[in-house]
PDB file of C-alpha atoms in Angstrom:
ATOM      1  CA  MET S   1     -27.746 -35.053-172.238  1.00  0.00           C
ATOM      2  CA  ALA S   2     -25.153 -33.505-169.929  1.00  0.00           C
ATOM      3  CA  ALA S   3     -26.873 -30.125-170.217  1.00  0.00           C
ATOM      4  CA  ALA S   4     -30.184 -31.721-169.270  1.00  0.00           C
ATOM      5  CA  VAL S   5     -28.629 -33.313-166.200  1.00  0.00           C
ATOM      6  CA  VAL S   6     -27.083 -30.008-165.109  1.00  0.00           C
ATOM      7  CA  ALA S   7     -30.397 -28.212-165.663  1.00  0.00           C
ATOM      8  CA  ALA S   8     -32.272 -30.845-163.664  1.00  0.00           C
ATOM      9  CA  ALA S   9     -29.740 -30.645-160.839  1.00  0.00           C
ATOM     10  CA  ALA S  10     -29.980 -26.861-160.781  1.00  0.00           C
ATOM     11  CA  LEU S  11     -33.781 -27.012-160.751  1.00  0.00           C
ATOM     12  CA  GLY S  12     -33.750 -29.609-157.991  1.00  0.00           C
ATOM     13  CA  GLY S  13     -31.306 -27.563-155.939  1.00  0.00           C
ATOM     14  CA  GLY S  14     -33.387 -24.449-156.428  1.00  0.00           C
ATOM     15  CA  LEU S  15     -36.571 -26.231-155.353  1.00  0.00           C
ATOM     16  CA  PHE S  16     -34.761 -27.595-152.295  1.00  0.00           C
ATOM     17  CA  LEU S  17     -33.633 -24.104-151.268  1.00  0.00           C
ATOM     18  CA  VAL S  18     -37.139 -22.708-151.766  1.00  0.00           C
ATOM     19  CA  ALA S  19     -38.629 -25.505-149.649  1.00  0.00           C
ATOM     20  CA  TRP S  20     -35.963 -25.060-146.969  1.00  0.00           C
ATOM     21  CA  ARG S  21     -36.575 -21.304-146.817  1.00  0.00           C
ATOM     22  CA  TRP S  22     -40.317 -21.856-146.594  1.00  0.00           C
ATOM     23  CA  LEU S  23     -39.838 -24.253-143.684  1.00  0.00           C
ATOM     24  CA  ARG S  24     -37.447 -21.818-141.951  1.00  0.00           C
ATOM     25  CA  GLY S  25     -39.911 -18.992-142.457  1.00  0.00           C
ATOM     26  CA  ALA S  26     -42.742 -21.056-141.003  1.00  0.00           C
ATOM     27  CA  ARG S  27     -40.644 -21.983-137.973  1.00  0.00           C
ATOM     28  CA  GLY S  28     -39.468 -18.398-137.562  1.00  0.00           C
ATOM     29  CA  SER S  29     -43.039 -17.110-137.709  1.00  0.00           C
ATOM     30  CA  ALA S  30     -44.103 -19.655-135.121  1.00  0.00           C
ATOM     31  CA  ALA S  31     -41.180 -18.720-132.862  1.00  0.00           C
ATOM     32  CA  ALA S  32     -41.950 -15.033-133.249  1.00  0.00           C
ATOM     33  CA  ALA S  33     -45.604 -15.653-132.468  1.00  0.00           C
ATOM     34  CA  GLY S  34     -44.612 -17.662-129.406  1.00  0.00           C
ATOM     35  CA  ALA S  35     -42.222 -14.994-128.189  1.00  0.00           C
ATOM     36  CA  GLY S  36     -44.876 -12.349-128.787  1.00  0.00           C
ATOM     37  CA  ALA S  37     -47.465 -14.343-126.895  1.00  0.00           C
ATOM     38  CA  GLY S  38     -45.145 -14.564-123.890  1.00  0.00           C
ATOM     39  CA  ALA S  39     -44.229 -10.886-123.953  1.00  0.00           C
ATOM     40  CA  ALA S  40     -45.845  -8.355-121.671  1.00  0.00           C
ATOM     41  CA  SER S  41     -47.211  -5.044-122.927  1.00  0.00           C
ATOM     42  CA  MET S  42     -44.485  -2.398-122.891  1.00  0.00           C
ATOM     43  CA  ARG S  43     -46.949   0.451-122.450  1.00  0.00           C
ATOM     44  CA  GLY S  44     -45.480   3.170-120.238  1.00  0.00           C
ATOM     45  CA  LYS S  45     -41.929   1.830-120.678  1.00  0.00           C
ATOM     46  CA  THR S  46     -39.030   3.586-122.376  1.00  0.00           C
ATOM     47  CA  VAL S  47     -36.530   1.627-124.451  1.00  0.00           C
ATOM     48  CA  ILE S  48     -33.267   2.821-126.016  1.00  0.00           C
ATOM     49  CA  ILE S  49     -31.952   0.833-128.995  1.00  0.00           C
ATOM     50  CA  THR S  50     -28.601   1.669-130.556  1.00  0.00           C
ATOM     51  CA  GLY S  51     -28.294   1.200-134.300  1.00  0.00           C
ATOM     52  CA  ALA S  52     -32.077   1.099-134.679  1.00  0.00           C
ATOM     53  CA  ASN S  53     -32.343   2.378-138.249  1.00  0.00           C
ATOM     54  CA  SER S  54     -31.543  -0.956-139.927  1.00  0.00           C
ATOM     55  CA  GLY S  55     -31.205  -4.699-139.424  1.00  0.00           C
ATOM     56  CA  LEU S  56     -31.792  -6.189-135.989  1.00  0.00           C
ATOM     57  CA  GLY S  57     -32.230  -2.803-134.321  1.00  0.00           C
ATOM     58  CA  ARG S  58     -34.911  -1.680-136.756  1.00  0.00           C
ATOM     59  CA  ALA S  59     -36.797  -4.953-136.362  1.00  0.00           C
ATOM     60  CA  ALA S  60     -36.635  -4.712-132.563  1.00  0.00           C
ATOM     61  CA  ALA S  61     -37.772  -1.072-132.646  1.00  0.00           C
ATOM     62  CA  ALA S  62     -40.807  -1.962-134.765  1.00  0.00           C
ATOM     63  CA  GLU S  63     -41.853  -4.854-132.525  1.00  0.00           C
ATOM     64  CA  LEU S  64     -41.390  -2.933-129.270  1.00  0.00           C
ATOM     65  CA  LEU S  65     -43.354  -0.009-130.734  1.00  0.00           C
ATOM     66  CA  ARG S  66     -46.056  -2.519-131.636  1.00  0.00           C
ATOM     67  CA  MET S  67     -46.000  -3.519-127.948  1.00  0.00           C
ATOM     68  CA  ARG S  68     -46.663   0.171-127.133  1.00  0.00           C
ATOM     69  CA  ALA S  69     -43.239   1.120-125.785  1.00  0.00           C
ATOM     70  CA  ARG S  70     -41.647   4.547-126.111  1.00  0.00           C
ATOM     71  CA  VAL S  71     -38.670   3.649-128.307  1.00  0.00           C
ATOM     72  CA  ILE S  72     -35.651   5.939-128.607  1.00  0.00           C
ATOM     73  CA  MET S  73     -33.629   5.149-131.721  1.00  0.00           C
ATOM     74  CA  GLY S  74     -29.974   6.015-131.097  1.00  0.00           C
ATOM     75  CA  CYS S  75     -28.457   6.319-134.584  1.00  0.00           C
ATOM     76  CA  ARG S  76     -25.358   7.795-136.203  1.00  0.00           C
ATOM     77  CA  ASP S  77     -27.056   8.988-139.409  1.00  0.00           C
ATOM     78  CA  ARG S  78     -30.023  11.130-138.424  1.00  0.00           C
ATOM     79  CA  ALA S  79     -31.487  11.341-141.941  1.00  0.00           C
ATOM     80  CA  ARG S  80     -31.472   7.563-142.378  1.00  0.00           C
ATOM     81  CA  ALA S  81     -32.922   7.146-138.887  1.00  0.00           C
ATOM     82  CA  GLU S  82     -35.769   9.576-139.565  1.00  0.00           C
ATOM     83  CA  ARG S  83     -36.543   7.725-142.802  1.00  0.00           C
ATOM     84  CA  ALA S  84     -36.560   4.385-140.973  1.00  0.00           C
ATOM     85  CA  ALA S  85     -38.801   5.855-138.250  1.00  0.00           C
ATOM     86  CA  ARG S  86     -41.347   7.015-140.833  1.00  0.00           C
ATOM     87  CA  GLU S  87     -41.356   3.551-142.412  1.00  0.00           C
ATOM     88  CA  ILE S  88     -41.771   1.832-139.038  1.00  0.00           C
ATOM     89  CA  ARG S  89     -44.667   4.130-138.082  1.00  0.00           C
ATOM     90  CA  ALA S  90     -46.373   3.321-141.387  1.00  0.00           C
ATOM     91  CA  GLU S  91     -45.852  -0.432-140.865  1.00  0.00           C
ATOM     92  CA  VAL S  92     -46.996  -0.510-137.250  1.00  0.00           C
ATOM     93  CA  GLY S  93     -49.689   2.153-137.436  1.00  0.00           C
ATOM     94  CA  GLU S  94     -48.425   4.308-134.577  1.00  0.00           C
ATOM     95  CA  ARG S  95     -51.142   5.643-132.291  1.00  0.00           C
ATOM     96  CA  PRO S  96     -50.573   8.667-130.023  1.00  0.00           C
ATOM     97  CA  PRO S  97     -49.478   7.780-126.474  1.00  0.00           C
ATOM     98  CA  ALA S  98     -52.640   9.476-125.191  1.00  0.00           C
ATOM     99  CA  GLU S  99     -54.627   6.805-127.033  1.00  0.00           C
ATOM    100  CA  GLY S 100     -52.573   3.962-125.576  1.00  0.00           C
ATOM    101  CA  GLY S 101     -50.052   3.709-128.393  1.00  0.00           C
ATOM    102  CA  GLY S 102     -46.273   3.677-128.326  1.00  0.00           C
ATOM    103  CA  GLU S 103     -43.912   6.381-129.493  1.00  0.00           C
ATOM    104  CA  LEU S 104     -40.846   6.431-131.726  1.00  0.00           C
ATOM    105  CA  VAL S 105     -38.164   9.055-131.125  1.00  0.00           C
ATOM    106  CA  VAL S 106     -34.931   9.610-133.081  1.00  0.00           C
ATOM    107  CA  ARG S 107     -31.771  10.803-131.335  1.00  0.00           C
ATOM    108  CA  GLU S 108     -28.325  11.206-132.858  1.00  0.00           C
ATOM    109  CA  LEU S 109     -25.710   8.833-131.424  1.00  0.00           C
ATOM    110  CA  ASP S 110     -22.313   8.048-132.922  1.00  0.00           C
ATOM    111  CA  LEU S 111     -20.641   5.303-130.899  1.00  0.00           C
ATOM    112  CA  ALA S 112     -17.336   6.060-132.630  1.00  0.00           C
ATOM    113  CA  SER S 113     -17.281   9.399-130.781  1.00  0.00           C
ATOM    114  CA  LEU S 114     -17.189   9.588-126.984  1.00  0.00           C
ATOM    115  CA  ARG S 115     -18.253  13.225-127.326  1.00  0.00           C
ATOM    116  CA  SER S 116     -21.402  12.105-129.175  1.00  0.00           C
ATOM    117  CA  VAL S 117     -22.101   9.416-126.569  1.00  0.00           C
ATOM    118  CA  ARG S 118     -21.842  11.966-123.767  1.00  0.00           C
ATOM    119  CA  ALA S 119     -24.105  14.420-125.614  1.00  0.00           C
ATOM    120  CA  PHE S 120     -26.697  11.703-126.245  1.00  0.00           C
ATOM    121  CA  CYS S 121     -26.704  10.636-122.594  1.00  0.00           C
ATOM    122  CA  HIS S 122     -26.879  14.240-121.385  1.00  0.00           C
ATOM    123  CA  ARG S 123     -30.011  14.787-123.476  1.00  0.00           C
ATOM    124  CA  VAL S 124     -31.589  11.532-122.299  1.00  0.00           C
ATOM    125  CA  LEU S 125     -30.945  12.422-118.657  1.00  0.00           C
ATOM    126  CA  GLN S 126     -32.406  15.897-119.214  1.00  0.00           C
ATOM    127  CA  GLU S 127     -35.530  14.757-121.060  1.00  0.00           C
ATOM    128  CA  GLU S 128     -36.424  11.232-119.931  1.00  0.00           C
ATOM    129  CA  PRO S 129     -37.927  10.619-116.489  1.00  0.00           C
ATOM    130  CA  ARG S 130     -37.281   6.874-116.768  1.00  0.00           C
ATOM    131  CA  LEU S 131     -35.412   4.233-118.757  1.00  0.00           C
ATOM    132  CA  ASP S 132     -36.703   0.672-118.565  1.00  0.00           C
ATOM    133  CA  VAL S 133     -34.614  -1.087-121.205  1.00  0.00           C
ATOM    134  CA  LEU S 134     -31.280  -0.367-122.878  1.00  0.00           C
ATOM    135  CA  ILE S 135     -30.469  -2.549-125.909  1.00  0.00           C
ATOM    136  CA  ASN S 136     -26.816  -2.287-126.930  1.00  0.00           C
ATOM    137  CA  ASN S 137     -27.352  -3.437-130.503  1.00  0.00           C
ATOM    138  CA  ALA S 138     -25.222  -1.335-132.861  1.00  0.00           C
ATOM    139  CA  GLY S 139     -22.010  -2.772-134.219  1.00  0.00           C
ATOM    140  CA  ILE S 140     -19.412  -2.740-136.959  1.00  0.00           C
ATOM    141  CA  PHE S 141     -18.191  -5.957-138.563  1.00  0.00           C
ATOM    142  CA  GLN S 142     -14.748  -6.808-139.911  1.00  0.00           C
ATOM    143  CA  CYS S 143     -13.887  -3.367-141.237  1.00  0.00           C
ATOM    144  CA  PRO S 144     -10.435  -2.382-142.556  1.00  0.00           C
ATOM    145  CA  TYR S 145      -8.146  -0.895-139.922  1.00  0.00           C
ATOM    146  CA  MET S 146      -9.441   2.522-138.946  1.00  0.00           C
ATOM    147  CA  LYS S 147      -9.776   4.527-135.760  1.00  0.00           C
ATOM    148  CA  THR S 148     -12.611   6.240-133.931  1.00  0.00           C
ATOM    149  CA  GLU S 149     -12.670   9.957-133.262  1.00  0.00           C
ATOM    150  CA  ASP S 150     -10.858   9.256-129.983  1.00  0.00           C
ATOM    151  CA  GLY S 151      -8.134   7.100-131.548  1.00  0.00           C
ATOM    152  CA  PHE S 152      -9.462   3.624-130.707  1.00  0.00           C
ATOM    153  CA  GLU S 153      -9.466   0.714-133.163  1.00  0.00           C
ATOM    154  CA  MET S 154     -12.917   1.000-134.745  1.00  0.00           C
ATOM    155  CA  GLN S 155     -14.433  -2.401-133.885  1.00  0.00           C
ATOM    156  CA  PHE S 156     -13.269  -2.366-130.264  1.00  0.00           C
ATOM    157  CA  GLY S 157     -14.159   1.321-129.989  1.00  0.00           C
ATOM    158  CA  VAL S 158     -17.713   1.045-131.318  1.00  0.00           C
ATOM    159  CA  ASN S 159     -18.729  -2.455-130.285  1.00  0.00           C
ATOM    160  CA  HIS S 160     -17.277  -2.317-126.773  1.00  0.00           C
ATOM    161  CA  LEU S 161     -16.020   1.085-125.596  1.00  0.00           C
ATOM    162  CA  GLY S 162     -18.854   3.203-127.014  1.00  0.00           C
ATOM    163  CA  HIS S 163     -21.463   0.976-125.399  1.00  0.00           C
ATOM    164  CA  PHE S 164     -19.411   0.761-122.189  1.00  0.00           C
ATOM    165  CA  LEU S 165     -19.546   4.545-121.779  1.00  0.00           C
ATOM    166  CA  LEU S 166     -23.186   4.756-122.886  1.00  0.00           C
ATOM    167  CA  THR S 167     -24.274   2.168-120.330  1.00  0.00           C
ATOM    168  CA  SER S 168     -22.160   3.665-117.556  1.00  0.00           C
ATOM    169  CA  LEU S 169     -23.646   7.149-118.033  1.00  0.00           C
ATOM    170  CA  LEU S 170     -27.225   5.807-118.071  1.00  0.00           C
ATOM    171  CA  LEU S 171     -26.879   3.488-115.070  1.00  0.00           C
ATOM    172  CA  GLY S 172     -28.292   5.997-112.598  1.00  0.00           C
ATOM    173  CA  LEU S 173     -31.492   6.394-114.622  1.00  0.00           C
ATOM    174  CA  LEU S 174     -31.786   2.638-115.088  1.00  0.00           C
ATOM    175  CA  LYS S 175     -31.425   2.091-111.331  1.00  0.00           C
ATOM    176  CA  ASN S 176     -34.041   4.745-110.581  1.00  0.00           C
ATOM    177  CA  SER S 177     -36.404   3.022-113.038  1.00  0.00           C
ATOM    178  CA  ALA S 178     -35.915  -0.504-111.630  1.00  0.00           C
ATOM    179  CA  PRO S 179     -36.914  -3.150-112.369  1.00  0.00           C
ATOM    180  CA  SER S 180     -35.073  -2.417-115.614  1.00  0.00           C
ATOM    181  CA  ARG S 181     -33.025  -4.357-118.149  1.00  0.00           C
ATOM    182  CA  ILE S 182     -29.818  -4.078-120.170  1.00  0.00           C
ATOM    183  CA  VAL S 183     -29.547  -6.278-123.269  1.00  0.00           C
ATOM    184  CA  VAL S 184     -26.148  -6.712-124.936  1.00  0.00           C
ATOM    185  CA  VAL S 185     -26.014  -8.067-128.494  1.00  0.00           C
ATOM    186  CA  SER S 186     -22.883 -10.178-128.939  1.00  0.00           C
ATOM    187  CA  SER S 187     -22.111 -12.946-131.447  1.00  0.00           C
ATOM    188  CA  LYS S 188     -21.202 -16.619-131.560  1.00  0.00           C
ATOM    189  CA  LEU S 189     -17.934 -15.456-133.111  1.00  0.00           C
ATOM    190  CA  TYR S 190     -16.781 -14.447-129.621  1.00  0.00           C
ATOM    191  CA  LYS S 191     -15.368 -17.987-129.531  1.00  0.00           C
ATOM    192  CA  TYR S 192     -12.510 -16.940-131.821  1.00  0.00           C
ATOM    193  CA  GLY S 193     -11.535 -13.846-129.858  1.00  0.00           C
ATOM    194  CA  GLU S 194      -8.956 -13.256-127.150  1.00  0.00           C
ATOM    195  CA  ILE S 195      -8.466 -10.247-124.874  1.00  0.00           C
ATOM    196  CA  ASN S 196      -4.871  -9.154-125.469  1.00  0.00           C
ATOM    197  CA  PHE S 197      -4.236  -6.454-122.879  1.00  0.00           C
ATOM    198  CA  GLU S 198      -0.874  -5.711-124.493  1.00  0.00           C
ATOM    199  CA  ASP S 199      -2.532  -4.593-127.740  1.00  0.00           C
ATOM    200  CA  LEU S 200      -6.193  -3.701-127.151  1.00  0.00           C
ATOM    201  CA  ASN S 201      -5.930  -0.956-129.762  1.00  0.00           C
ATOM    202  CA  SER S 202      -4.432  -3.317-132.379  1.00  0.00           C
ATOM    203  CA  GLU S 203      -1.444  -1.067-132.996  1.00  0.00           C
ATOM    204  CA  ILE S 204       1.024  -3.991-133.058  1.00  0.00           C
ATOM    205  CA  SER S 205      -1.054  -6.181-135.375  1.00  0.00           C
ATOM    206  CA  TYR S 206      -4.535  -6.091-136.893  1.00  0.00           C
ATOM    207  CA  ASN S 207      -6.734  -8.882-138.161  1.00  0.00           C
ATOM    208  CA  LYS S 208     -10.272  -7.707-138.897  1.00  0.00           C
ATOM    209  CA  SER S 209     -11.887 -11.071-138.123  1.00  0.00           C
ATOM    210  CA  PHE S 210     -10.004 -11.553-134.869  1.00  0.00           C
ATOM    211  CA  CYS S 211     -10.707  -7.978-133.763  1.00  0.00           C
ATOM    212  CA  TYR S 212     -14.445  -8.395-134.359  1.00  0.00           C
ATOM    213  CA  SER S 213     -14.443 -11.608-132.323  1.00  0.00           C
ATOM    214  CA  ARG S 214     -12.486  -9.888-129.560  1.00  0.00           C
ATOM    215  CA  SER S 215     -15.018  -7.053-129.392  1.00  0.00           C
ATOM    216  CA  LYS S 216     -17.850  -9.586-129.100  1.00  0.00           C
ATOM    217  CA  LEU S 217     -16.010 -11.436-126.333  1.00  0.00           C
ATOM    218  CA  ALA S 218     -15.582  -8.077-124.612  1.00  0.00           C
ATOM    219  CA  ASN S 219     -19.371  -7.566-124.854  1.00  0.00           C
ATOM    220  CA  ILE S 220     -20.011 -10.782-122.925  1.00  0.00           C
ATOM    221  CA  LEU S 221     -17.327 -10.125-120.309  1.00  0.00           C
ATOM    222  CA  PHE S 222     -18.737  -6.622-119.828  1.00  0.00           C
ATOM    223  CA  ALA S 223     -22.302  -7.912-119.460  1.00  0.00           C
ATOM    224  CA  ARG S 224     -21.287 -10.517-116.880  1.00  0.00           C
ATOM    225  CA  GLU S 225     -19.191  -8.082-114.846  1.00  0.00           C
ATOM    226  CA  LEU S 226     -21.918  -5.446-114.972  1.00  0.00           C
ATOM    227  CA  ALA S 227     -24.491  -8.017-113.824  1.00  0.00           C
ATOM    228  CA  ARG S 228     -22.245  -8.830-110.855  1.00  0.00           C
ATOM    229  CA  ARG S 229     -21.908  -5.157-109.944  1.00  0.00           C
ATOM    230  CA  LEU S 230     -25.664  -4.573-110.228  1.00  0.00           C
ATOM    231  CA  GLU S 231     -26.780  -7.442-107.990  1.00  0.00           C
ATOM    232  CA  GLY S 232     -29.573  -6.301-105.714  1.00  0.00           C
ATOM    233  CA  THR S 233     -30.332  -3.104-107.670  1.00  0.00           C
ATOM    234  CA  GLY S 234     -33.235  -4.447-109.716  1.00  0.00           C
ATOM    235  CA  VAL S 235     -31.305  -3.890-112.967  1.00  0.00           C
ATOM    236  CA  THR S 236     -30.607  -7.075-114.938  1.00  0.00           C
ATOM    237  CA  VAL S 237     -27.994  -7.560-117.663  1.00  0.00           C
ATOM    238  CA  ASN S 238     -27.950 -10.341-120.236  1.00  0.00           C
ATOM    239  CA  SER S 239     -26.083 -10.928-123.488  1.00  0.00           C
ATOM    240  CA  LEU S 240     -27.118 -12.827-126.605  1.00  0.00           C
ATOM    241  CA  HIS S 241     -26.160 -13.977-130.057  1.00  0.00           C
ATOM    242  CA  PRO S 242     -28.727 -13.414-132.830  1.00  0.00           C
ATOM    243  CA  GLY S 243     -27.468 -16.142-135.169  1.00  0.00           C
ATOM    244  CA  ILE S 244     -26.512 -15.534-138.804  1.00  0.00           C
ATOM    245  CA  VAL S 245     -28.748 -12.754-140.075  1.00  0.00           C
ATOM    246  CA  ARG S 246     -29.182 -11.007-143.427  1.00  0.00           C
ATOM    247  CA  THR S 247     -28.262  -7.420-142.541  1.00  0.00           C
ATOM    248  CA  ASN S 248     -25.902  -4.743-143.845  1.00  0.00           C
ATOM    249  CA  LEU S 249     -23.444  -5.569-141.044  1.00  0.00           C
ATOM    250  CA  GLY S 250     -21.277  -7.398-143.570  1.00  0.00           C
ATOM    251  CA  ARG S 251     -20.790  -4.396-145.855  1.00  0.00           C
ATOM    252  CA  TYR S 252     -17.007  -4.620-145.447  1.00  0.00           C
ATOM    253  CA  VAL S 253     -16.904  -8.302-146.431  1.00  0.00           C
ATOM    254  CA  ASN S 254     -15.686  -8.682-150.015  1.00  0.00           C
ATOM    255  CA  ILE S 255     -17.468 -11.353-152.044  1.00  0.00           C
ATOM    256  CA  PRO S 256     -16.187 -12.060-155.579  1.00  0.00           C
ATOM    257  CA  LEU S 257     -18.575 -10.714-158.214  1.00  0.00           C
ATOM    258  CA  LEU S 258     -19.173 -14.124-159.791  1.00  0.00           C
ATOM    259  CA  ALA S 259     -19.961 -15.647-156.386  1.00  0.00           C
ATOM    260  CA  LYS S 260     -22.512 -13.008-155.365  1.00  0.00           C
ATOM    261  CA  PRO S 261     -25.573 -14.623-156.992  1.00  0.00           C
ATOM    262  CA  LEU S 262     -24.828 -17.914-155.226  1.00  0.00           C
ATOM    263  CA  PHE S 263     -24.125 -16.133-151.937  1.00  0.00           C
ATOM    264  CA  ASN S 264     -27.383 -14.172-152.201  1.00  0.00           C
ATOM    265  CA  LEU S 265     -29.317 -17.387-152.850  1.00  0.00           C
ATOM    266  CA  VAL S 266     -27.683 -19.227-149.956  1.00  0.00           C
ATOM    267  CA  SER S 267     -28.155 -16.292-147.554  1.00  0.00           C
ATOM    268  CA  TRP S 268     -31.809 -16.018-148.587  1.00  0.00           C
ATOM    269  CA  ALA S 269     -32.306 -19.723-147.911  1.00  0.00           C
ATOM    270  CA  PHE S 270     -30.271 -20.231-144.739  1.00  0.00           C
ATOM    271  CA  PHE S 271     -29.746 -16.883-142.980  1.00  0.00           C
ATOM    272  CA  LYS S 272     -32.302 -15.433-140.589  1.00  0.00           C
ATOM    273  CA  THR S 273     -34.348 -12.389-141.494  1.00  0.00           C
ATOM    274  CA  PRO S 274     -33.767  -9.314-139.276  1.00  0.00           C
ATOM    275  CA  LEU S 275     -37.058  -9.994-137.498  1.00  0.00           C
ATOM    276  CA  GLU S 276     -36.086 -13.606-136.806  1.00  0.00           C
ATOM    277  CA  GLY S 277     -32.657 -12.497-135.598  1.00  0.00           C
ATOM    278  CA  ALA S 278     -34.143  -9.825-133.325  1.00  0.00           C
ATOM    279  CA  GLN S 279     -36.404 -12.248-131.443  1.00  0.00           C
ATOM    280  CA  THR S 280     -33.945 -12.876-128.598  1.00  0.00           C
ATOM    281  CA  SER S 281     -33.359  -9.141-128.105  1.00  0.00           C
ATOM    282  CA  ILE S 282     -37.119  -8.579-127.963  1.00  0.00           C
ATOM    283  CA  TYR S 283     -37.547 -11.530-125.604  1.00  0.00           C
ATOM    284  CA  LEU S 284     -34.894 -10.298-123.174  1.00  0.00           C
ATOM    285  CA  ALA S 285     -36.312  -6.768-123.316  1.00  0.00           C
ATOM    286  CA  SER S 286     -39.929  -7.662-122.680  1.00  0.00           C
ATOM    287  CA  SER S 287     -40.677 -11.209-121.552  1.00  0.00           C
ATOM    288  CA  PRO S 288     -41.804 -11.867-117.980  1.00  0.00           C
ATOM    289  CA  ASP S 289     -40.010 -15.230-118.307  1.00  0.00           C
ATOM    290  CA  VAL S 290     -36.650 -13.510-117.703  1.00  0.00           C
ATOM    291  CA  GLU S 291     -37.756 -11.134-114.971  1.00  0.00           C
ATOM    292  CA  GLY S 292     -34.885 -11.090-112.456  1.00  0.00           C
ATOM    293  CA  VAL S 293     -32.593 -13.226-114.645  1.00  0.00           C
ATOM    294  CA  SER S 294     -29.144 -11.650-114.957  1.00  0.00           C
ATOM    295  CA  GLY S 295     -25.608 -12.427-116.108  1.00  0.00           C
ATOM    296  CA  LYS S 296     -26.719 -15.050-118.627  1.00  0.00           C
ATOM    297  CA  TYR S 297     -26.110 -15.642-122.343  1.00  0.00           C
ATOM    298  CA  PHE S 298     -28.981 -16.438-124.721  1.00  0.00           C
ATOM    299  CA  GLY S 299     -29.606 -17.672-128.254  1.00  0.00           C
ATOM    300  CA  ASP S 300     -32.985 -18.323-129.881  1.00  0.00           C
ATOM    301  CA  CYS S 301     -34.696 -17.146-126.680  1.00  0.00           C
ATOM    302  CA  LYS S 302     -32.989 -19.860-124.604  1.00  0.00           C
ATOM    303  CA  GLU S 303     -30.066 -19.741-122.202  1.00  0.00           C
ATOM    304  CA  GLU S 304     -26.846 -21.169-123.646  1.00  0.00           C
ATOM    305  CA  GLU S 305     -23.507 -22.236-122.204  1.00  0.00           C
ATOM    306  CA  LEU S 306     -20.415 -20.071-122.593  1.00  0.00           C
ATOM    307  CA  LEU S 307     -16.821 -21.072-123.162  1.00  0.00           C
ATOM    308  CA  PRO S 308     -14.595 -20.715-120.071  1.00  0.00           C
ATOM    309  CA  LYS S 309     -12.811 -17.660-121.498  1.00  0.00           C
ATOM    310  CA  ALA S 310     -16.125 -15.779-121.573  1.00  0.00           C
ATOM    311  CA  MET S 311     -16.642 -16.574-117.872  1.00  0.00           C
ATOM    312  CA  ASP S 312     -13.187 -15.473-116.663  1.00  0.00           C
ATOM    313  CA  ASP S 313     -14.042 -13.049-113.860  1.00  0.00           C
ATOM    314  CA  LEU S 314     -10.457 -11.818-113.473  1.00  0.00           C
ATOM    315  CA  VAL S 315     -10.222 -10.886-117.146  1.00  0.00           C
ATOM    316  CA  ALA S 316     -13.669  -9.268-116.975  1.00  0.00           C
ATOM    317  CA  ARG S 317     -12.657  -7.084-114.015  1.00  0.00           C
ATOM    318  CA  LYS S 318      -9.365  -6.088-115.607  1.00  0.00           C
ATOM    319  CA  LEU S 319     -11.130  -5.225-118.861  1.00  0.00           C
ATOM    320  CA  TRP S 320     -13.636  -3.145-116.902  1.00  0.00           C
ATOM    321  CA  ASP S 321     -10.894  -1.208-115.109  1.00  0.00           C
ATOM    322  CA  ILE S 322      -8.997  -0.501-118.328  1.00  0.00           C
ATOM    323  CA  SER S 323     -12.187   0.465-120.182  1.00  0.00           C
ATOM    324  CA  GLU S 324     -13.032   3.027-117.492  1.00  0.00           C
ATOM    325  CA  VAL S 325      -9.699   4.702-118.100  1.00  0.00           C
ATOM    326  CA  MET S 326      -9.952   4.498-121.909  1.00  0.00           C
ATOM    327  CA  VAL S 327     -13.353   6.251-122.007  1.00  0.00           C
ATOM    328  CA  GLY S 328     -12.355   8.845-119.427  1.00  0.00           C
ATOM    329  CA  LEU S 329     -14.507   7.732-116.495  1.00  0.00           C
ATOM    330  CA  LEU S 330     -11.330   7.377-114.437  1.00  0.00           C
ATOM    331  CA  LYS S 331      -8.062   9.275-114.848  1.00  0.00           C
TER     332      LYS S 331
END
């Protein structure tokens, strides 16, 4: 009898999760269709997406290619990026630009190396006559303590400093291509971060969760300060959180072996797919609804309120000044 009850409960729970996932999928498809309907054609526009070979970046690259953009995939692993590009072309059915189609281009970019960032930007500035959208998407999540090539704590170095230098070096091209857009992918976990100027490199203490949250708070402070500095230039800057998404971002998160089946089931039922999670990035990159909107924070394609610490202009300016020195823009 007890076994029958347990079996019935398990079956009922499974059916509930299936129904919930179906409803989420239906809503996500409707939201994606709505966002797509409100998006303008990206024909003739060039978009750079960091970390575009998997997860949110791959989904955004596919959709923007579908909208006929020239998409530059900035990726650390060139072989994986080329493989992802071939898959995306097969999915989308890439047509030559001469026939009105988009274009997918792979470029090597390692945000854990300032040398790689500079080389990537140098090539872009040499080869690209315009840049309409920059999506700062790549990130590393709750990794063990390690350092970038330049000696920075990995999460702060990749998530904030690498993108800070990348954006700074491409600003001239973005301004010359105005109206243009910068999209910064942050996270709701910024709420648990603090900017400790006494230990930005986490050499006194390191907590992988706190350091991830700090890097995501830095993303928002950077986006807001950059928006302030770019007022009147025709370049807009907005940040976003994608929600909880099923990607490989959590590869450093250890889940007990016995708990993995349950975790996989729950993530399948309740987490967003990469395409669902990428909708706000796509919206901010392409929708006429946000033309001229700058310095804001979005989730699910809607503007959201920020905590006071993410709107602290003094902290944002100090972080900017220190970041310029850390990446070598100022001595």
